[in-house]
Amino acid sequence: MAKPIISNDALLDIQKRVESIPPQALQMEIQRNMMALPQQPKNIGLHFGVGMMMSRMGNQTGAAELLERAVKLSKNNEIILGATAFVFASRIGDHKKALKYLQKRQLIEKKNGGNLLLIANSQMELGKLDDALATLEKAEALTEDKKKIHGMRSRCYLRKGDSIKARAEYEAIAKLDPTGIAAVGDMIAMLPDNTPEQMQELRSTLGKAIAENPEQFRDDVHRSMTFSALGNLCEKLGEHAEAFSYFEKANAAQPVDERAANFRDTHEFAVLKEAFGKAFFD
């Protein structure tokens, strides 16, 4: 049986068209294209496009089903494999399925360092930390994104409980680009073996990165992680008022960060109340 053919250019064009559809028109486009599926059961582009639209709409289960069908119809096209892995990893949180498709993609694109980073991330999320570290070693020779390599290594070592190696990777990021340390700064701030000197140094580095490179911290998640790290550091250093201020900034950047609210319920609340006065909290 002949292999179904669809060019990567055609798939990329479908991706662009899906991304250009106004949100209010997505549902109508999905319904219109779904009606065509029974008449075109082997149309790779149609399955791929509707799957991508469903993902945009938030129907990740439906998107995954159509994208998996597109993978089979295309006999493992690398672009469809990547899109399917993305839905499973980032939208559904199924890293086992994501890893399956990413590894298939790597067999096709043997020098794709970016895909190796995605493989390492899924391995790390699945608790396969040694596998993730081995994958990162392979990726290092194929990607110029050394900050991401060091950041992922740092998180792997943190999960392995090796704070020395985790800190070394963090310091490597700081040397390459101080603005990149927010990627792991929040984790490093929580290390149990941080000395006061190390905490002060990390606090200074993070504060300097924000002050000198504000454009690098426009992303809500990026800012929230950094402010949360600074809050953790100030809390450990006994600077409760500043800790509270940073946690509130983290919460403002990303409301799901509940450290500011939780901080009120801990024993430090009494210290803050005394420092600011009863009227501040009532």
CSV table of C-alpha atoms in Angstrom, one decimal:
chain,number,residue,atom,x,y,z
A,1,MET,CA,0.0,0.0,0.0
A,2,ALA,CA,1.4,3.4,-1.0
A,3,LYS,CA,2.3,5.7,1.8
A,4,PRO,CA,-0.1,8.7,2.1
A,5,ILE,CA,1.7,11.9,1.2
A,6,ILE,CA,1.3,15.3,2.6
A,7,SER,CA,4.1,17.8,2.5
A,8,ASN,CA,5.5,19.6,5.6
A,9,ASP,CA,4.9,22.9,3.9
A,10,ALA,CA,1.2,22.0,3.6
A,11,LEU,CA,1.1,21.0,7.3
A,12,LEU,CA,2.8,24.3,8.3
A,13,ASP,CA,0.3,26.2,6.2
A,14,ILE,CA,-2.6,24.4,8.0
A,15,GLN,CA,-1.0,25.4,11.3
A,16,LYS,CA,-0.8,29.0,10.3
A,17,ARG,CA,-4.4,29.1,9.1
A,18,VAL,CA,-5.7,27.5,12.3
A,19,GLU,CA,-3.8,30.1,14.3
A,20,SER,CA,-5.3,32.9,12.3
A,21,ILE,CA,-8.9,31.9,12.9
A,22,PRO,CA,-10.6,34.4,15.2
A,23,PRO,CA,-11.6,32.7,18.5
A,24,GLN,CA,-15.3,33.5,17.9
A,25,ALA,CA,-15.2,31.6,14.6
A,26,LEU,CA,-13.4,28.4,15.8
A,27,GLN,CA,-16.5,26.5,16.8
A,28,MET,CA,-18.2,27.1,13.4
A,29,GLU,CA,-15.0,26.0,11.6
A,30,ILE,CA,-14.7,22.9,13.7
A,31,GLN,CA,-18.4,21.9,12.9
A,32,ARG,CA,-18.0,22.6,9.2
A,33,ASN,CA,-14.8,20.5,9.0
A,34,MET,CA,-16.2,17.7,11.2
A,35,MET,CA,-19.0,17.3,8.7
A,36,ALA,CA,-16.4,16.6,6.0
A,37,LEU,CA,-14.5,13.9,8.0
A,38,PRO,CA,-16.9,10.9,7.2
A,39,GLN,CA,-16.5,11.6,3.5
A,40,GLN,CA,-12.7,12.0,3.8
A,41,PRO,CA,-11.6,9.4,6.4
A,42,LYS,CA,-8.0,9.4,5.0
A,43,ASN,CA,-7.5,13.1,4.6
A,44,ILE,CA,-4.4,13.7,6.7
A,45,GLY,CA,-4.6,17.5,6.6
A,46,LEU,CA,-8.3,17.6,7.6
A,47,HIS,CA,-7.7,15.4,10.7
A,48,PHE,CA,-4.6,17.5,11.6
A,49,GLY,CA,-6.4,20.8,11.1
A,50,VAL,CA,-9.5,19.9,13.0
A,51,GLY,CA,-7.3,18.5,15.8
A,52,MET,CA,-5.4,21.7,16.1
A,53,MET,CA,-8.6,23.7,16.1
A,54,MET,CA,-10.0,21.6,18.9
A,55,SER,CA,-6.9,22.1,20.9
A,56,ARG,CA,-7.3,25.8,20.6
A,57,MET,CA,-10.9,25.5,21.7
A,58,GLY,CA,-9.9,23.6,24.8
A,59,ASN,CA,-11.2,20.2,23.7
A,60,GLN,CA,-7.9,18.4,24.3
A,61,THR,CA,-9.4,14.9,24.3
A,62,GLY,CA,-11.0,15.4,20.9
A,63,ALA,CA,-7.8,17.0,19.6
A,64,ALA,CA,-5.6,14.1,20.8
A,65,GLU,CA,-7.9,11.6,19.1
A,66,LEU,CA,-7.8,13.3,15.7
A,67,LEU,CA,-4.1,14.0,15.9
A,68,GLU,CA,-3.3,10.4,16.8
A,69,ARG,CA,-5.4,9.4,13.7
A,70,ALA,CA,-3.4,11.8,11.6
A,71,VAL,CA,-0.2,10.3,12.9
A,72,LYS,CA,-1.3,6.9,11.7
A,73,LEU,CA,-2.6,8.1,8.4
A,74,SER,CA,0.7,10.0,7.7
A,75,LYS,CA,2.9,7.1,8.8
A,76,ASN,CA,4.5,9.2,11.5
A,77,ASN,CA,5.0,12.6,9.9
A,78,GLU,CA,7.4,14.5,12.1
A,79,ILE,CA,5.3,17.7,12.3
A,80,ILE,CA,2.2,15.8,13.3
A,81,LEU,CA,4.2,13.8,15.8
A,82,GLY,CA,5.4,17.1,17.4
A,83,ALA,CA,1.9,18.6,17.5
A,84,THR,CA,0.5,15.5,19.0
A,85,ALA,CA,3.2,15.3,21.7
A,86,PHE,CA,2.6,18.9,22.5
A,87,VAL,CA,-1.1,18.3,23.2
A,88,PHE,CA,-0.4,15.3,25.4
A,89,ALA,CA,2.5,17.0,27.3
A,90,SER,CA,1.3,20.6,27.7
A,91,ARG,CA,-2.5,20.4,27.4
A,92,ILE,CA,-3.3,17.0,28.9
A,93,GLY,CA,-0.3,16.3,31.1
A,94,ASP,CA,0.2,12.8,29.8
A,95,HIS,CA,3.9,12.7,29.5
A,96,LYS,CA,4.0,8.9,28.8
A,97,LYS,CA,2.0,9.4,25.6
A,98,ALA,CA,4.0,12.6,24.8
A,99,LEU,CA,7.3,10.7,25.2
A,100,LYS,CA,6.1,8.0,22.8
A,101,TYR,CA,5.5,10.5,20.0
A,102,LEU,CA,8.6,12.5,20.7
A,103,GLN,CA,10.8,9.5,20.5
A,104,LYS,CA,9.2,8.5,17.2
A,105,ARG,CA,9.9,12.0,15.9
A,106,GLN,CA,13.6,11.7,17.0
A,107,LEU,CA,14.0,8.6,14.9
A,108,ILE,CA,13.1,10.8,11.9
A,109,GLU,CA,14.9,14.0,12.9
A,110,LYS,CA,18.1,12.5,14.5
A,111,LYS,CA,19.7,15.9,14.9
A,112,ASN,CA,16.8,17.8,16.4
A,113,GLY,CA,18.2,19.1,19.6
A,114,GLY,CA,15.0,20.9,20.5
A,115,ASN,CA,13.0,17.7,20.3
A,116,LEU,CA,15.6,16.1,22.6
A,117,LEU,CA,14.9,18.8,25.2
A,118,LEU,CA,11.2,18.0,25.0
A,119,ILE,CA,12.0,14.3,25.5
A,120,ALA,CA,14.2,15.1,28.5
A,121,ASN,CA,11.4,17.2,30.0
A,122,SER,CA,8.8,14.3,29.6
A,123,GLN,CA,11.4,11.9,31.1
A,124,MET,CA,11.9,14.2,34.0
A,125,GLU,CA,8.1,14.6,34.6
A,126,LEU,CA,7.8,10.8,34.6
A,127,GLY,CA,10.6,10.5,37.2
A,128,LYS,CA,13.1,9.0,34.8
A,129,LEU,CA,15.8,11.4,36.0
A,130,ASP,CA,18.8,9.4,34.8
A,131,ASP,CA,17.3,9.0,31.4
A,132,ALA,CA,16.6,12.7,31.3
A,133,LEU,CA,20.2,13.6,32.2
A,134,ALA,CA,21.5,11.2,29.5
A,135,THR,CA,19.1,12.9,26.9
A,136,LEU,CA,20.3,16.3,27.9
A,137,GLU,CA,23.9,15.3,27.3
A,138,LYS,CA,22.9,14.3,23.8
A,139,ALA,CA,21.0,17.5,23.3
A,140,GLU,CA,23.9,19.7,24.4
A,141,ALA,CA,25.8,18.9,21.2
A,142,LEU,CA,22.8,19.7,19.0
A,143,THR,CA,21.4,22.9,20.5
A,144,GLU,CA,22.7,26.3,21.2
A,145,ASP,CA,20.3,26.9,24.0
A,146,LYS,CA,22.8,26.2,26.8
A,147,LYS,CA,20.7,28.0,29.4
A,148,LYS,CA,17.8,25.6,28.9
A,149,ILE,CA,20.2,22.7,29.2
A,150,HIS,CA,21.6,23.9,32.5
A,151,GLY,CA,18.1,24.8,33.8
A,152,MET,CA,16.7,21.4,33.1
A,153,ARG,CA,19.8,19.7,34.5
A,154,SER,CA,19.4,21.8,37.7
A,155,ARG,CA,15.8,20.7,38.1
A,156,CYS,CA,16.8,17.1,37.5
A,157,TYR,CA,19.5,17.2,40.2
A,158,LEU,CA,17.1,19.0,42.6
A,159,ARG,CA,14.6,16.1,42.1
A,160,LYS,CA,17.4,13.6,42.7
A,161,GLY,CA,18.3,15.5,45.9
A,162,ASP,CA,21.7,16.5,44.7
A,163,SER,CA,21.8,20.2,45.8
A,164,ILE,CA,25.5,20.6,45.0
A,165,LYS,CA,25.1,19.7,41.3
A,166,ALA,CA,21.9,21.6,41.1
A,167,ARG,CA,23.6,24.7,42.4
A,168,ALA,CA,26.5,24.2,40.0
A,169,GLU,CA,24.1,24.2,37.0
A,170,TYR,CA,22.3,27.3,38.4
A,171,GLU,CA,25.7,29.1,38.6
A,172,ALA,CA,26.4,28.1,35.0
A,173,ILE,CA,23.2,29.8,33.9
A,174,ALA,CA,24.1,33.0,35.9
A,175,LYS,CA,27.4,33.1,34.1
A,176,LEU,CA,25.8,32.8,30.7
A,177,ASP,CA,23.0,35.2,31.3
A,178,PRO,CA,21.9,36.6,34.7
A,179,THR,CA,18.3,37.1,33.3
A,180,GLY,CA,18.0,33.4,32.7
A,181,ILE,CA,18.3,32.4,36.3
A,182,ALA,CA,14.6,32.8,37.0
A,183,ALA,CA,14.1,29.5,35.3
A,184,VAL,CA,15.6,27.7,38.3
A,185,GLY,CA,16.0,30.5,40.9
A,186,ASP,CA,12.7,29.6,42.6
A,187,MET,CA,14.0,26.1,43.1
A,188,ILE,CA,17.5,27.0,44.2
A,189,ALA,CA,15.9,29.4,46.8
A,190,MET,CA,14.2,26.5,48.5
A,191,LEU,CA,17.4,24.4,48.9
A,192,PRO,CA,17.6,23.3,52.6
A,193,ASP,CA,21.4,23.7,52.7
A,194,ASN,CA,21.5,27.4,51.5
A,195,THR,CA,23.8,29.4,53.8
A,196,PRO,CA,22.8,33.0,54.6
A,197,GLU,CA,25.6,34.2,52.4
A,198,GLN,CA,24.4,32.1,49.5
A,199,MET,CA,20.8,33.3,50.0
A,200,GLN,CA,22.0,37.0,50.0
A,201,GLU,CA,24.0,36.4,46.9
A,202,LEU,CA,21.0,34.8,45.1
A,203,ARG,CA,18.7,37.5,46.3
A,204,SER,CA,21.1,40.2,44.9
A,205,THR,CA,21.5,38.4,41.6
A,206,LEU,CA,17.7,38.0,41.1
A,207,GLY,CA,17.1,41.6,42.1
A,208,LYS,CA,19.8,42.9,39.8
A,209,ALA,CA,18.4,40.8,36.9
A,210,ILE,CA,15.0,42.3,37.3
A,211,ALA,CA,16.3,45.9,37.7
A,212,GLU,CA,18.7,45.8,34.7
A,213,ASN,CA,16.7,43.7,32.3
A,214,PRO,CA,13.0,44.4,32.9
A,215,GLU,CA,12.1,43.4,29.3
A,216,GLN,CA,13.2,39.8,30.1
A,217,PHE,CA,10.5,39.6,32.9
A,218,ARG,CA,7.4,40.7,31.0
A,219,ASP,CA,6.1,37.1,30.9
A,220,ASP,CA,3.7,36.5,33.8
A,221,VAL,CA,5.1,33.1,34.7
A,222,HIS,CA,8.7,34.4,34.5
A,223,ARG,CA,7.9,37.3,36.9
A,224,SER,CA,5.9,35.2,39.3
A,225,MET,CA,8.7,32.6,39.6
A,226,THR,CA,11.3,35.3,40.2
A,227,PHE,CA,9.2,37.3,42.8
A,228,SER,CA,8.3,34.0,44.5
A,229,ALA,CA,12.0,33.1,44.8
A,230,LEU,CA,12.8,36.5,46.2
A,231,GLY,CA,10.0,36.1,48.7
A,232,ASN,CA,11.3,32.7,49.8
A,233,LEU,CA,14.8,34.1,50.3
A,234,CYS,CA,13.6,37.0,52.3
A,235,GLU,CA,11.4,34.8,54.4
A,236,LYS,CA,14.4,32.5,55.2
A,237,LEU,CA,16.5,35.6,56.0
A,238,GLY,CA,14.0,36.8,58.5
A,239,GLU,CA,13.0,39.8,56.4
A,240,HIS,CA,9.2,39.2,56.7
A,241,ALA,CA,7.9,42.5,55.4
A,242,GLU,CA,9.9,42.2,52.2
A,243,ALA,CA,9.0,38.6,51.8
A,244,PHE,CA,5.3,39.6,52.0
A,245,SER,CA,5.8,42.3,49.4
A,246,TYR,CA,7.5,39.9,46.9
A,247,PHE,CA,4.8,37.2,47.4
A,248,GLU,CA,2.1,39.9,46.6
A,249,LYS,CA,4.0,40.8,43.4
A,250,ALA,CA,4.2,37.1,42.5
A,251,ASN,CA,0.5,36.8,43.0
A,252,ALA,CA,-0.2,39.9,41.0
A,253,ALA,CA,1.9,38.5,38.1
A,254,GLN,CA,0.2,35.1,38.3
A,255,PRO,CA,-2.9,34.9,40.5
A,256,VAL,CA,-2.5,31.1,40.9
A,257,ASP,CA,0.6,31.8,43.0
A,258,GLU,CA,-0.9,31.7,46.5
A,259,ARG,CA,2.2,32.4,48.5
A,260,ALA,CA,1.1,35.9,49.5
A,261,ALA,CA,-2.2,34.6,50.8
A,262,ASN,CA,-0.7,31.6,52.5
A,263,PHE,CA,1.9,33.8,54.1
A,264,ARG,CA,-0.8,35.5,56.2
A,265,ASP,CA,-1.7,32.1,57.7
A,266,THR,CA,1.7,31.2,59.0
A,267,HIS,CA,3.5,32.2,62.2
A,268,GLU,CA,5.1,35.1,60.4
A,269,PHE,CA,1.7,36.9,60.3
A,270,ALA,CA,2.2,38.0,63.9
A,271,VAL,CA,5.6,39.5,63.0
A,272,LEU,CA,4.1,41.4,60.0
A,273,LYS,CA,1.2,42.6,62.0
A,274,GLU,CA,3.5,44.0,64.7
A,275,ALA,CA,5.8,45.6,62.0
A,276,PHE,CA,3.0,47.3,60.0
A,277,GLY,CA,0.5,48.0,62.7
A,278,LYS,CA,-2.9,46.4,63.3
A,279,ALA,CA,-4.7,48.8,60.9
A,280,PHE,CA,-2.7,47.4,58.0
A,281,PHE,CA,-4.4,44.0,58.2
A,282,ASP,CA,-7.8,44.8,59.6
